[in-house]
Every structure is written in structure tokens, then in C-alpha cells.
Amino acid sequence: MKPDFTGTVRIDGRQVHPKTVQEGIACGVAYVPEDRLTEGLFLTQSIERNIIVTSIEKFVRGLFIDRAKADTTTRDMFSAMHIVAPGPHTPVNHLSGGNAQRVVLARWLLTGAKVLILNGPTVGVDVGSKAQIHNIIRKLARDEGLAVLMISDDVPELVQNCNRVLVMHRGRFVDELSGETMTEDAVNDRLKTLN
């Protein structure tokens, strides 16, 4: 993780300073990377293993993994995330881009995250999967109260799915658009002024 420069992070009113991925998870932060193939998935492993890996302690009984609990949880996530695959033991490298991305989302949601950071959440997925992923994200924010930070260079994606857009340039926030000012044209016009 990169060091912080300025500012504070608060989750549920409590200031946090996670220094490692494990500390971030413990604080309730989840990060879905843009490149799921090299950073987000264990491609030759099963869907089930990919989903439970960051929450493995929930499935350990003695020295072993509680297979029944892992299977039930994975099947529940299949349904909730609309994952289309023959079964939980299917290797992730046999999935479409959209299904693979939903597996990554399922993994991080299983941690009980309060803050979900999505970097390019629909890069490389088909139009149908993109719409499904957007619906899942909006539902999680609306129904579960999950705070979602979306990092994207896809302006329509941001305008359709966010309450506000913060424009960054060279590591600094340079503008904020929300409400009626947050249109594709307004965001694109602001981006054109940056060089």
C-alpha cells in the first residue's frame, strides 16, 4: 500500500490508518483492482476458492475448511451476484469477463466491507454484464448502505452510477460535480481543461 500524504480516513466515525491489505480489510475497506486477471483472481483456482480466500477464517473448523459452509456461501454468492457457471468448482479462467468480475466482487463483499473501492469495475466486460454489475453496485449502496468509491475513466459509467464526481489531476482534487451539474458534457469539458 502507498503511504498517505494528507487527510484522514473515517469509517463509521472512527479514524483509520490501514498500512497493509489485512489492516484495510479489518477496517472494512475492500479494493477491486482494474486488472482482475493479474491482480484480482487466482485464475487456475475454483470460483469457490477465489470467493472465500479473503474470508478464509470464517470457514476454518479445526485444521480444515468446512466444505459444506464454503459450498453454501459460494452458492449464495452465485445467486446474489448473478454468476453464470457450471458450479462453484469451475476454474475462474473458464469464465467470461463479466462473471470473473462478479467473482472478485463476491470475494470482497464476503469480507463484510463497509467501503468498496472499485478501480475500473467494468473494464473488459460485455455490455450486458456491465449493466448487471452497475445494478449490483447501486443495489449494494442503496440497500446495504455500502460506501462505494468508483475510479474510472469511463465518464458515462461515472455519471450513471455516482452521486458525485471528483476530478483529480496530478494527485489533487481539482473539481467536484454533483446533482444537475454532473452531466457527461460537464465532466468531459472539465477534463479537457487539464493538461
mmCIF file with all atom_site columns, C-alpha atoms in Angstrom:
data_model
loop_
_atom_site.group_PDB
_atom_site.id
_atom_site.type_symbol
_atom_site.label_atom_id
_atom_site.label_alt_id
_atom_site.label_comp_id
_atom_site.label_asym_id
_atom_site.label_entity_id
_atom_site.label_seq_id
_atom_site.pdbx_PDB_ins_code
_atom_site.Cartn_x
_atom_site.Cartn_y
_atom_site.Cartn_z
_atom_site.occupancy
_atom_site.B_iso_or_equiv
_atom_site.pdbx_formal_charge
_atom_site.auth_seq_id
_atom_site.auth_comp_id
_atom_site.auth_asym_id
_atom_site.auth_atom_id
_atom_site.pdbx_PDB_model_num
ATOM 1   C CA . MET A 1 1   ? 0.000   0.000   0.000   1.00 0.00 ? 1   MET A CA 1
ATOM 2   C CA . LYS A 1 2   ? 1.204   3.502   -0.752  1.00 0.00 ? 2   LYS A CA 1
ATOM 3   C CA . PRO A 1 3   ? 1.786   5.881   2.171   1.00 0.00 ? 3   PRO A CA 1
ATOM 4   C CA . ASP A 1 4   ? -0.782  8.581   2.882   1.00 0.00 ? 4   ASP A CA 1
ATOM 5   C CA . PHE A 1 5   ? 0.139   12.156  2.219   1.00 0.00 ? 5   PHE A CA 1
ATOM 6   C CA . THR A 1 6   ? -2.572  14.299  3.798   1.00 0.00 ? 6   THR A CA 1
ATOM 7   C CA . GLY A 1 7   ? -6.110  13.964  5.006   1.00 0.00 ? 7   GLY A CA 1
ATOM 8   C CA . THR A 1 8   ? -7.900  11.434  7.137   1.00 0.00 ? 8   THR A CA 1
ATOM 9   C CA . VAL A 1 9   ? -9.996  8.354   6.538   1.00 0.00 ? 9   VAL A CA 1
ATOM 10  C CA . ARG A 1 10  ? -13.042 7.754   8.727   1.00 0.00 ? 10  ARG A CA 1
ATOM 11  C CA . ILE A 1 11  ? -15.248 4.695   8.700   1.00 0.00 ? 11  ILE A CA 1
ATOM 12  C CA . ASP A 1 12  ? -18.343 4.798   10.888  1.00 0.00 ? 12  ASP A CA 1
ATOM 13  C CA . GLY A 1 13  ? -16.948 7.951   12.504  1.00 0.00 ? 13  GLY A CA 1
ATOM 14  C CA . ARG A 1 14  ? -13.706 6.234   13.510  1.00 0.00 ? 14  ARG A CA 1
ATOM 15  C CA . GLN A 1 15  ? -10.410 7.446   12.061  1.00 0.00 ? 15  GLN A CA 1
ATOM 16  C CA . VAL A 1 16  ? -8.437  4.600   10.485  1.00 0.00 ? 16  VAL A CA 1
ATOM 17  C CA . HIS A 1 17  ? -4.907  4.308   9.079   1.00 0.00 ? 17  HIS A CA 1
ATOM 18  C CA . PRO A 1 18  ? -4.583  0.916   7.386   1.00 0.00 ? 18  PRO A CA 1
ATOM 19  C CA . LYS A 1 19  ? -0.973  0.227   6.429   1.00 0.00 ? 19  LYS A CA 1
ATOM 20  C CA . THR A 1 20  ? -1.460  -3.225  4.918   1.00 0.00 ? 20  THR A CA 1
ATOM 21  C CA . VAL A 1 21  ? -4.153  -5.009  2.946   1.00 0.00 ? 21  VAL A CA 1
ATOM 22  C CA . GLN A 1 22  ? -5.013  -7.057  6.031   1.00 0.00 ? 22  GLN A CA 1
ATOM 23  C CA . GLU A 1 23  ? -5.430  -3.902  8.124   1.00 0.00 ? 23  GLU A CA 1
ATOM 24  C CA . GLY A 1 24  ? -7.623  -2.420  5.396   1.00 0.00 ? 24  GLY A CA 1
ATOM 25  C CA . ILE A 1 25  ? -9.853  -5.498  5.417   1.00 0.00 ? 25  ILE A CA 1
ATOM 26  C CA . ALA A 1 26  ? -10.063 -5.371  9.225   1.00 0.00 ? 26  ALA A CA 1
ATOM 27  C CA . CYS A 1 27  ? -11.135 -1.707  8.979   1.00 0.00 ? 27  CYS A CA 1
ATOM 28  C CA . GLY A 1 28  ? -13.865 -2.620  6.494   1.00 0.00 ? 28  GLY A CA 1
ATOM 29  C CA . VAL A 1 29  ? -12.208 -1.485  3.266   1.00 0.00 ? 29  VAL A CA 1
ATOM 30  C CA . ALA A 1 30  ? -12.298 -3.614  0.118   1.00 0.00 ? 30  ALA A CA 1
ATOM 31  C CA . TYR A 1 31  ? -10.470 -2.861  -3.134  1.00 0.00 ? 31  TYR A CA 1
ATOM 32  C CA . VAL A 1 32  ? -11.376 -4.335  -6.509  1.00 0.00 ? 32  VAL A CA 1
ATOM 33  C CA . PRO A 1 33  ? -8.433  -3.778  -8.889  1.00 0.00 ? 33  PRO A CA 1
ATOM 34  C CA . GLU A 1 34  ? -8.783  -2.730  -12.501 1.00 0.00 ? 34  GLU A CA 1
ATOM 35  C CA . ASP A 1 35  ? -6.793  -5.700  -13.797 1.00 0.00 ? 35  ASP A CA 1
ATOM 36  C CA . ARG A 1 36  ? -8.679  -8.654  -12.352 1.00 0.00 ? 36  ARG A CA 1
ATOM 37  C CA . LEU A 1 37  ? -6.618  -11.164 -14.346 1.00 0.00 ? 37  LEU A CA 1
ATOM 38  C CA . THR A 1 38  ? -3.249  -10.300 -12.795 1.00 0.00 ? 38  THR A CA 1
ATOM 39  C CA . GLU A 1 39  ? -4.292  -8.633  -9.526  1.00 0.00 ? 39  GLU A CA 1
ATOM 40  C CA . GLY A 1 40  ? -7.778  -9.824  -8.655  1.00 0.00 ? 40  GLY A CA 1
ATOM 41  C CA . LEU A 1 41  ? -8.088  -13.552 -9.297  1.00 0.00 ? 41  LEU A CA 1
ATOM 42  C CA . PHE A 1 42  ? -6.297  -16.851 -8.906  1.00 0.00 ? 42  PHE A CA 1
ATOM 43  C CA . LEU A 1 43  ? -7.106  -17.939 -12.452 1.00 0.00 ? 43  LEU A CA 1
ATOM 44  C CA . THR A 1 44  ? -6.455  -21.672 -12.170 1.00 0.00 ? 44  THR A CA 1
ATOM 45  C CA . GLN A 1 45  ? -8.328  -21.965 -8.878  1.00 0.00 ? 45  GLN A CA 1
ATOM 46  C CA . SER A 1 46  ? -12.047 -22.606 -8.489  1.00 0.00 ? 46  SER A CA 1
ATOM 47  C CA . ILE A 1 47  ? -14.714 -19.959 -8.147  1.00 0.00 ? 47  ILE A CA 1
ATOM 48  C CA . GLU A 1 48  ? -15.260 -21.121 -4.572  1.00 0.00 ? 48  GLU A CA 1
ATOM 49  C CA . ARG A 1 49  ? -11.614 -20.714 -3.587  1.00 0.00 ? 49  ARG A CA 1
ATOM 50  C CA . ASN A 1 50  ? -11.492 -17.284 -5.212  1.00 0.00 ? 50  ASN A CA 1
ATOM 51  C CA . ILE A 1 51  ? -14.585 -16.163 -3.315  1.00 0.00 ? 51  ILE A CA 1
ATOM 52  C CA . ILE A 1 52  ? -13.602 -17.418 0.143   1.00 0.00 ? 52  ILE A CA 1
ATOM 53  C CA . VAL A 1 53  ? -9.864  -16.638 0.094   1.00 0.00 ? 53  VAL A CA 1
ATOM 54  C CA . THR A 1 54  ? -10.036 -13.235 1.830   1.00 0.00 ? 54  THR A CA 1
ATOM 55  C CA . SER A 1 55  ? -12.523 -14.539 4.418   1.00 0.00 ? 55  SER A CA 1
ATOM 56  C CA . ILE A 1 56  ? -10.978 -17.964 4.959   1.00 0.00 ? 56  ILE A CA 1
ATOM 57  C CA . GLU A 1 57  ? -11.134 -17.658 8.755   1.00 0.00 ? 57  GLU A CA 1
ATOM 58  C CA . LYS A 1 58  ? -14.952 -17.823 8.510   1.00 0.00 ? 58  LYS A CA 1
ATOM 59  C CA . PHE A 1 59  ? -14.684 -21.310 7.013   1.00 0.00 ? 59  PHE A CA 1
ATOM 60  C CA . VAL A 1 60  ? -11.978 -22.926 9.136   1.00 0.00 ? 60  VAL A CA 1
ATOM 61  C CA . ARG A 1 61  ? -13.058 -25.656 11.525  1.00 0.00 ? 61  ARG A CA 1
ATOM 62  C CA . GLY A 1 62  ? -10.102 -27.032 13.427  1.00 0.00 ? 62  GLY A CA 1
ATOM 63  C CA . LEU A 1 63  ? -7.374  -27.633 10.872  1.00 0.00 ? 63  LEU A CA 1
ATOM 64  C CA . PHE A 1 64  ? -9.728  -27.925 7.911   1.00 0.00 ? 64  PHE A CA 1
ATOM 65  C CA . ILE A 1 65  ? -12.096 -25.873 5.815   1.00 0.00 ? 65  ILE A CA 1
ATOM 66  C CA . ASP A 1 66  ? -15.777 -26.514 6.465   1.00 0.00 ? 66  ASP A CA 1
ATOM 67  C CA . ARG A 1 67  ? -16.642 -27.610 2.900   1.00 0.00 ? 67  ARG A CA 1
ATOM 68  C CA . ALA A 1 68  ? -20.409 -27.522 3.466   1.00 0.00 ? 68  ALA A CA 1
ATOM 69  C CA . LYS A 1 69  ? -20.292 -23.953 4.756   1.00 0.00 ? 69  LYS A CA 1
ATOM 70  C CA . ALA A 1 70  ? -17.974 -22.873 1.925   1.00 0.00 ? 70  ALA A CA 1
ATOM 71  C CA . ASP A 1 71  ? -20.264 -24.503 -0.663  1.00 0.00 ? 71  ASP A CA 1
ATOM 72  C CA . THR A 1 72  ? -23.404 -22.928 0.807   1.00 0.00 ? 72  THR A CA 1
ATOM 73  C CA . THR A 1 73  ? -21.810 -19.486 0.992   1.00 0.00 ? 73  THR A CA 1
ATOM 74  C CA . THR A 1 74  ? -20.467 -19.754 -2.549  1.00 0.00 ? 74  THR A CA 1
ATOM 75  C CA . ARG A 1 75  ? -23.874 -20.803 -3.884  1.00 0.00 ? 75  ARG A CA 1
ATOM 76  C CA . ASP A 1 76  ? -25.478 -17.863 -2.056  1.00 0.00 ? 76  ASP A CA 1
ATOM 77  C CA . MET A 1 77  ? -22.960 -15.512 -3.689  1.00 0.00 ? 77  MET A CA 1
ATOM 78  C CA . PHE A 1 78  ? -23.613 -17.150 -7.084  1.00 0.00 ? 78  PHE A CA 1
ATOM 79  C CA . SER A 1 79  ? -27.241 -16.153 -6.738  1.00 0.00 ? 79  SER A CA 1
ATOM 80  C CA . ALA A 1 80  ? -26.662 -12.681 -5.284  1.00 0.00 ? 80  ALA A CA 1
ATOM 81  C CA . MET A 1 81  ? -24.042 -11.761 -7.883  1.00 0.00 ? 81  MET A CA 1
ATOM 82  C CA . HIS A 1 82  ? -25.758 -13.472 -10.845 1.00 0.00 ? 82  HIS A CA 1
ATOM 83  C CA . ILE A 1 83  ? -22.662 -15.574 -11.621 1.00 0.00 ? 83  ILE A CA 1
ATOM 84  C CA . VAL A 1 84  ? -23.225 -17.894 -14.561 1.00 0.00 ? 84  VAL A CA 1
ATOM 85  C CA . ALA A 1 85  ? -21.050 -21.027 -14.386 1.00 0.00 ? 85  ALA A CA 1
ATOM 86  C CA . PRO A 1 86  ? -21.470 -24.817 -14.210 1.00 0.00 ? 86  PRO A CA 1
ATOM 87  C CA . GLY A 1 87  ? -20.697 -24.810 -10.492 1.00 0.00 ? 87  GLY A CA 1
ATOM 88  C CA . PRO A 1 88  ? -18.525 -23.476 -7.660  1.00 0.00 ? 88  PRO A CA 1
ATOM 89  C CA . HIS A 1 89  ? -15.629 -25.777 -8.528  1.00 0.00 ? 89  HIS A CA 1
ATOM 90  C CA . THR A 1 90  ? -15.279 -24.373 -12.052 1.00 0.00 ? 90  THR A CA 1
ATOM 91  C CA . PRO A 1 91  ? -11.841 -22.776 -12.558 1.00 0.00 ? 91  PRO A CA 1
ATOM 92  C CA . VAL A 1 92  ? -12.117 -18.996 -12.842 1.00 0.00 ? 92  VAL A CA 1
ATOM 93  C CA . ASN A 1 93  ? -10.174 -18.986 -16.124 1.00 0.00 ? 93  ASN A CA 1
ATOM 94  C CA . HIS A 1 94  ? -13.218 -20.653 -17.738 1.00 0.00 ? 94  HIS A CA 1
ATOM 95  C CA . LEU A 1 95  ? -15.457 -17.645 -17.004 1.00 0.00 ? 95  LEU A CA 1
ATOM 96  C CA . SER A 1 96  ? -16.386 -14.673 -19.157 1.00 0.00 ? 96  SER A CA 1
ATOM 97  C CA . GLY A 1 97  ? -15.014 -11.274 -18.148 1.00 0.00 ? 97  GLY A CA 1
ATOM 98  C CA . GLY A 1 98  ? -18.298 -10.241 -16.548 1.00 0.00 ? 98  GLY A CA 1
ATOM 99  C CA . ASN A 1 99  ? -18.612 -13.420 -14.499 1.00 0.00 ? 99  ASN A CA 1
ATOM 100 C CA . ALA A 1 100 ? -14.969 -13.191 -13.429 1.00 0.00 ? 100 ALA A CA 1
ATOM 101 C CA . GLN A 1 101 ? -15.556 -9.611  -12.261 1.00 0.00 ? 101 GLN A CA 1
ATOM 102 C CA . ARG A 1 102 ? -18.608 -10.707 -10.270 1.00 0.00 ? 102 ARG A CA 1
ATOM 103 C CA . VAL A 1 103 ? -16.423 -13.356 -8.562  1.00 0.00 ? 103 VAL A CA 1
ATOM 104 C CA . VAL A 1 104 ? -13.993 -10.609 -7.496  1.00 0.00 ? 104 VAL A CA 1
ATOM 105 C CA . LEU A 1 105 ? -16.893 -8.510  -6.182  1.00 0.00 ? 105 LEU A CA 1
ATOM 106 C CA . ALA A 1 106 ? -18.304 -11.517 -4.310  1.00 0.00 ? 106 ALA A CA 1
ATOM 107 C CA . ARG A 1 107 ? -14.923 -12.125 -2.661  1.00 0.00 ? 107 ARG A CA 1
ATOM 108 C CA . TRP A 1 108 ? -14.722 -8.624  -1.270  1.00 0.00 ? 108 TRP A CA 1
ATOM 109 C CA . LEU A 1 109 ? -18.363 -8.416  -0.237  1.00 0.00 ? 109 LEU A CA 1
ATOM 110 C CA . LEU A 1 110 ? -17.918 -11.582 1.801   1.00 0.00 ? 110 LEU A CA 1
ATOM 111 C CA . THR A 1 111 ? -15.430 -9.693  4.000   1.00 0.00 ? 111 THR A CA 1
ATOM 112 C CA . GLY A 1 112 ? -18.273 -7.523  5.310   1.00 0.00 ? 112 GLY A CA 1
ATOM 113 C CA . ALA A 1 113 ? -16.741 -4.410  3.794   1.00 0.00 ? 113 ALA A CA 1
ATOM 114 C CA . LYS A 1 114 ? -18.219 -1.027  4.621   1.00 0.00 ? 114 LYS A CA 1
ATOM 115 C CA . VAL A 1 115 ? -16.262 0.782   1.916   1.00 0.00 ? 115 VAL A CA 1
ATOM 116 C CA . LEU A 1 116 ? -15.830 -0.690  -1.558  1.00 0.00 ? 116 LEU A CA 1
ATOM 117 C CA . ILE A 1 117 ? -13.204 0.888   -3.812  1.00 0.00 ? 117 ILE A CA 1
ATOM 118 C CA . LEU A 1 118 ? -13.733 -0.110  -7.435  1.00 0.00 ? 118 LEU A CA 1
ATOM 119 C CA . ASN A 1 119 ? -10.976 0.635   -9.931  1.00 0.00 ? 119 ASN A CA 1
ATOM 120 C CA . GLY A 1 120 ? -12.369 0.321   -13.453 1.00 0.00 ? 120 GLY A CA 1
ATOM 121 C CA . PRO A 1 121 ? -15.166 -2.026  -12.349 1.00 0.00 ? 121 PRO A CA 1
ATOM 122 C CA . THR A 1 122 ? -16.364 -2.865  -15.850 1.00 0.00 ? 122 THR A CA 1
ATOM 123 C CA . VAL A 1 123 ? -13.166 -2.761  -17.903 1.00 0.00 ? 123 VAL A CA 1
ATOM 124 C CA . GLY A 1 124 ? -13.209 -5.595  -20.429 1.00 0.00 ? 124 GLY A CA 1
ATOM 125 C CA . VAL A 1 125 ? -16.748 -6.822  -19.806 1.00 0.00 ? 125 VAL A CA 1
ATOM 126 C CA . ASP A 1 126 ? -19.580 -7.012  -22.318 1.00 0.00 ? 126 ASP A CA 1
ATOM 127 C CA . VAL A 1 127 ? -22.469 -4.522  -22.347 1.00 0.00 ? 127 VAL A CA 1
ATOM 128 C CA . GLY A 1 128 ? -24.928 -6.910  -20.673 1.00 0.00 ? 128 GLY A CA 1
ATOM 129 C CA . SER A 1 129 ? -22.523 -7.760  -17.856 1.00 0.00 ? 129 SER A CA 1
ATOM 130 C CA . LYS A 1 130 ? -21.666 -4.096  -17.467 1.00 0.00 ? 130 LYS A CA 1
ATOM 131 C CA . ALA A 1 131 ? -25.327 -3.254  -16.825 1.00 0.00 ? 131 ALA A CA 1
ATOM 132 C CA . GLN A 1 132 ? -25.659 -6.154  -14.354 1.00 0.00 ? 132 GLN A CA 1
ATOM 133 C CA . ILE A 1 133 ? -22.542 -5.090  -12.454 1.00 0.00 ? 133 ILE A CA 1
ATOM 134 C CA . HIS A 1 134 ? -23.802 -1.499  -12.286 1.00 0.00 ? 134 HIS A CA 1
ATOM 135 C CA . ASN A 1 135 ? -27.152 -2.735  -10.938 1.00 0.00 ? 135 ASN A CA 1
ATOM 136 C CA . ILE A 1 136 ? -25.392 -4.836  -8.282  1.00 0.00 ? 136 ILE A CA 1
ATOM 137 C CA . ILE A 1 137 ? -23.236 -1.885  -7.196  1.00 0.00 ? 137 ILE A CA 1
ATOM 138 C CA . ARG A 1 138 ? -26.214 0.501   -6.975  1.00 0.00 ? 138 ARG A CA 1
ATOM 139 C CA . LYS A 1 139 ? -28.236 -2.099  -5.042  1.00 0.00 ? 139 LYS A CA 1
ATOM 140 C CA . LEU A 1 140 ? -25.405 -2.614  -2.540  1.00 0.00 ? 140 LEU A CA 1
ATOM 141 C CA . ALA A 1 141 ? -25.083 1.126   -1.964  1.00 0.00 ? 141 ALA A CA 1
ATOM 142 C CA . ARG A 1 142 ? -28.844 1.620   -1.669  1.00 0.00 ? 142 ARG A CA 1
ATOM 143 C CA . ASP A 1 143 ? -29.896 -1.474  0.281   1.00 0.00 ? 143 ASP A CA 1
ATOM 144 C CA . GLU A 1 144 ? -26.788 -2.369  2.281   1.00 0.00 ? 144 GLU A CA 1
ATOM 145 C CA . GLY A 1 145 ? -25.501 1.149   2.945   1.00 0.00 ? 145 GLY A CA 1
ATOM 146 C CA . LEU A 1 146 ? -22.157 0.279   1.383   1.00 0.00 ? 146 LEU A CA 1
ATOM 147 C CA . ALA A 1 147 ? -19.987 3.307   0.576   1.00 0.00 ? 147 ALA A CA 1
ATOM 148 C CA . VAL A 1 148 ? -18.724 2.902   -2.992  1.00 0.00 ? 148 VAL A CA 1
ATOM 149 C CA . LEU A 1 149 ? -15.789 4.804   -4.471  1.00 0.00 ? 149 LEU A CA 1
ATOM 150 C CA . MET A 1 150 ? -15.532 4.247   -8.208  1.00 0.00 ? 150 MET A CA 1
ATOM 151 C CA . ILE A 1 151 ? -12.321 5.056   -10.074 1.00 0.00 ? 151 ILE A CA 1
ATOM 152 C CA . SER A 1 152 ? -12.930 5.189   -13.797 1.00 0.00 ? 152 SER A CA 1
ATOM 153 C CA . ASP A 1 153 ? -12.064 6.989   -16.995 1.00 0.00 ? 153 ASP A CA 1
ATOM 154 C CA . ASP A 1 154 ? -15.453 5.910   -18.392 1.00 0.00 ? 154 ASP A CA 1
ATOM 155 C CA . VAL A 1 155 ? -17.396 9.157   -17.970 1.00 0.00 ? 155 VAL A CA 1
ATOM 156 C CA . PRO A 1 156 ? -20.847 7.685   -18.780 1.00 0.00 ? 156 PRO A CA 1
ATOM 157 C CA . GLU A 1 157 ? -20.223 4.970   -16.158 1.00 0.00 ? 157 GLU A CA 1
ATOM 158 C CA . LEU A 1 158 ? -19.453 7.608   -13.532 1.00 0.00 ? 158 LEU A CA 1
ATOM 159 C CA . VAL A 1 159 ? -22.409 9.851   -14.379 1.00 0.00 ? 159 VAL A CA 1
ATOM 160 C CA . GLN A 1 160 ? -24.871 6.930   -14.386 1.00 0.00 ? 160 GLN A CA 1
ATOM 161 C CA . ASN A 1 161 ? -23.679 5.357   -11.127 1.00 0.00 ? 161 ASN A CA 1
ATOM 162 C CA . CYS A 1 162 ? -22.321 8.056   -8.847  1.00 0.00 ? 162 CYS A CA 1
ATOM 163 C CA . ASN A 1 163 ? -23.838 10.748  -6.636  1.00 0.00 ? 163 ASN A CA 1
ATOM 164 C CA . ARG A 1 164 ? -20.877 12.973  -7.322  1.00 0.00 ? 164 ARG A CA 1
ATOM 165 C CA . VAL A 1 165 ? -17.732 13.003  -9.431  1.00 0.00 ? 165 VAL A CA 1
ATOM 166 C CA . LEU A 1 166 ? -14.424 14.242  -8.064  1.00 0.00 ? 166 LEU A CA 1
ATOM 167 C CA . VAL A 1 167 ? -11.940 15.192  -10.769 1.00 0.00 ? 167 VAL A CA 1
ATOM 168 C CA . MET A 1 168 ? -8.290  14.588  -9.926  1.00 0.00 ? 168 MET A CA 1
ATOM 169 C CA . HIS A 1 169 ? -5.231  15.939  -11.690 1.00 0.00 ? 169 HIS A CA 1
ATOM 170 C CA . ARG A 1 170 ? -1.656  15.117  -10.672 1.00 0.00 ? 170 ARG A CA 1
ATOM 171 C CA . GLY A 1 171 ? -2.764  13.662  -7.353  1.00 0.00 ? 171 GLY A CA 1
ATOM 172 C CA . ARG A 1 172 ? -5.033  16.542  -6.316  1.00 0.00 ? 172 ARG A CA 1
ATOM 173 C CA . PHE A 1 173 ? -8.763  17.114  -6.399  1.00 0.00 ? 173 PHE A CA 1
ATOM 174 C CA . VAL A 1 174 ? -9.437  19.947  -8.825  1.00 0.00 ? 174 VAL A CA 1
ATOM 175 C CA . ASP A 1 175 ? -13.219 19.850  -9.149  1.00 0.00 ? 175 ASP A CA 1
ATOM 176 C CA . GLU A 1 176 ? -16.398 18.285  -7.830  1.00 0.00 ? 176 GLU A CA 1
ATOM 177 C CA . LEU A 1 177 ? -19.570 17.822  -9.841  1.00 0.00 ? 177 LEU A CA 1
ATOM 178 C CA . SER A 1 178 ? -22.889 16.644  -8.454  1.00 0.00 ? 178 SER A CA 1
ATOM 179 C CA . GLY A 1 179 ? -26.611 16.991  -8.980  1.00 0.00 ? 179 GLY A CA 1
ATOM 180 C CA . GLU A 1 180 ? -27.611 18.874  -12.115 1.00 0.00 ? 180 GLU A CA 1
ATOM 181 C CA . THR A 1 181 ? -24.023 19.943  -12.846 1.00 0.00 ? 181 THR A CA 1
ATOM 182 C CA . MET A 1 182 ? -22.924 16.302  -13.148 1.00 0.00 ? 182 MET A CA 1
ATOM 183 C CA . THR A 1 183 ? -23.508 15.560  -16.817 1.00 0.00 ? 183 THR A CA 1
ATOM 184 C CA . GLU A 1 184 ? -21.301 13.754  -19.309 1.00 0.00 ? 184 GLU A CA 1
ATOM 185 C CA . ASP A 1 185 ? -20.699 17.032  -21.141 1.00 0.00 ? 185 ASP A CA 1
ATOM 186 C CA . ALA A 1 186 ? -19.763 18.873  -17.937 1.00 0.00 ? 186 ALA A CA 1
ATOM 187 C CA . VAL A 1 187 ? -17.319 16.165  -16.850 1.00 0.00 ? 187 VAL A CA 1
ATOM 188 C CA . ASN A 1 188 ? -15.776 15.913  -20.327 1.00 0.00 ? 188 ASN A CA 1
ATOM 189 C CA . ASP A 1 189 ? -15.486 19.718  -20.577 1.00 0.00 ? 189 ASP A CA 1
ATOM 190 C CA . ARG A 1 190 ? -13.688 19.799  -17.215 1.00 0.00 ? 190 ARG A CA 1
ATOM 191 C CA . LEU A 1 191 ? -11.330 17.016  -18.277 1.00 0.00 ? 191 LEU A CA 1
ATOM 192 C CA . LYS A 1 192 ? -10.433 18.903  -21.472 1.00 0.00 ? 192 LYS A CA 1
ATOM 193 C CA . THR A 1 193 ? -9.080  21.799  -19.399 1.00 0.00 ? 193 THR A CA 1
ATOM 194 C CA . LEU A 1 194 ? -6.491  19.575  -17.722 1.00 0.00 ? 194 LEU A CA 1
ATOM 195 C CA . ASN A 1 195 ? -3.074  19.099  -19.296 1.00 0.00 ? 195 ASN A CA 1
#
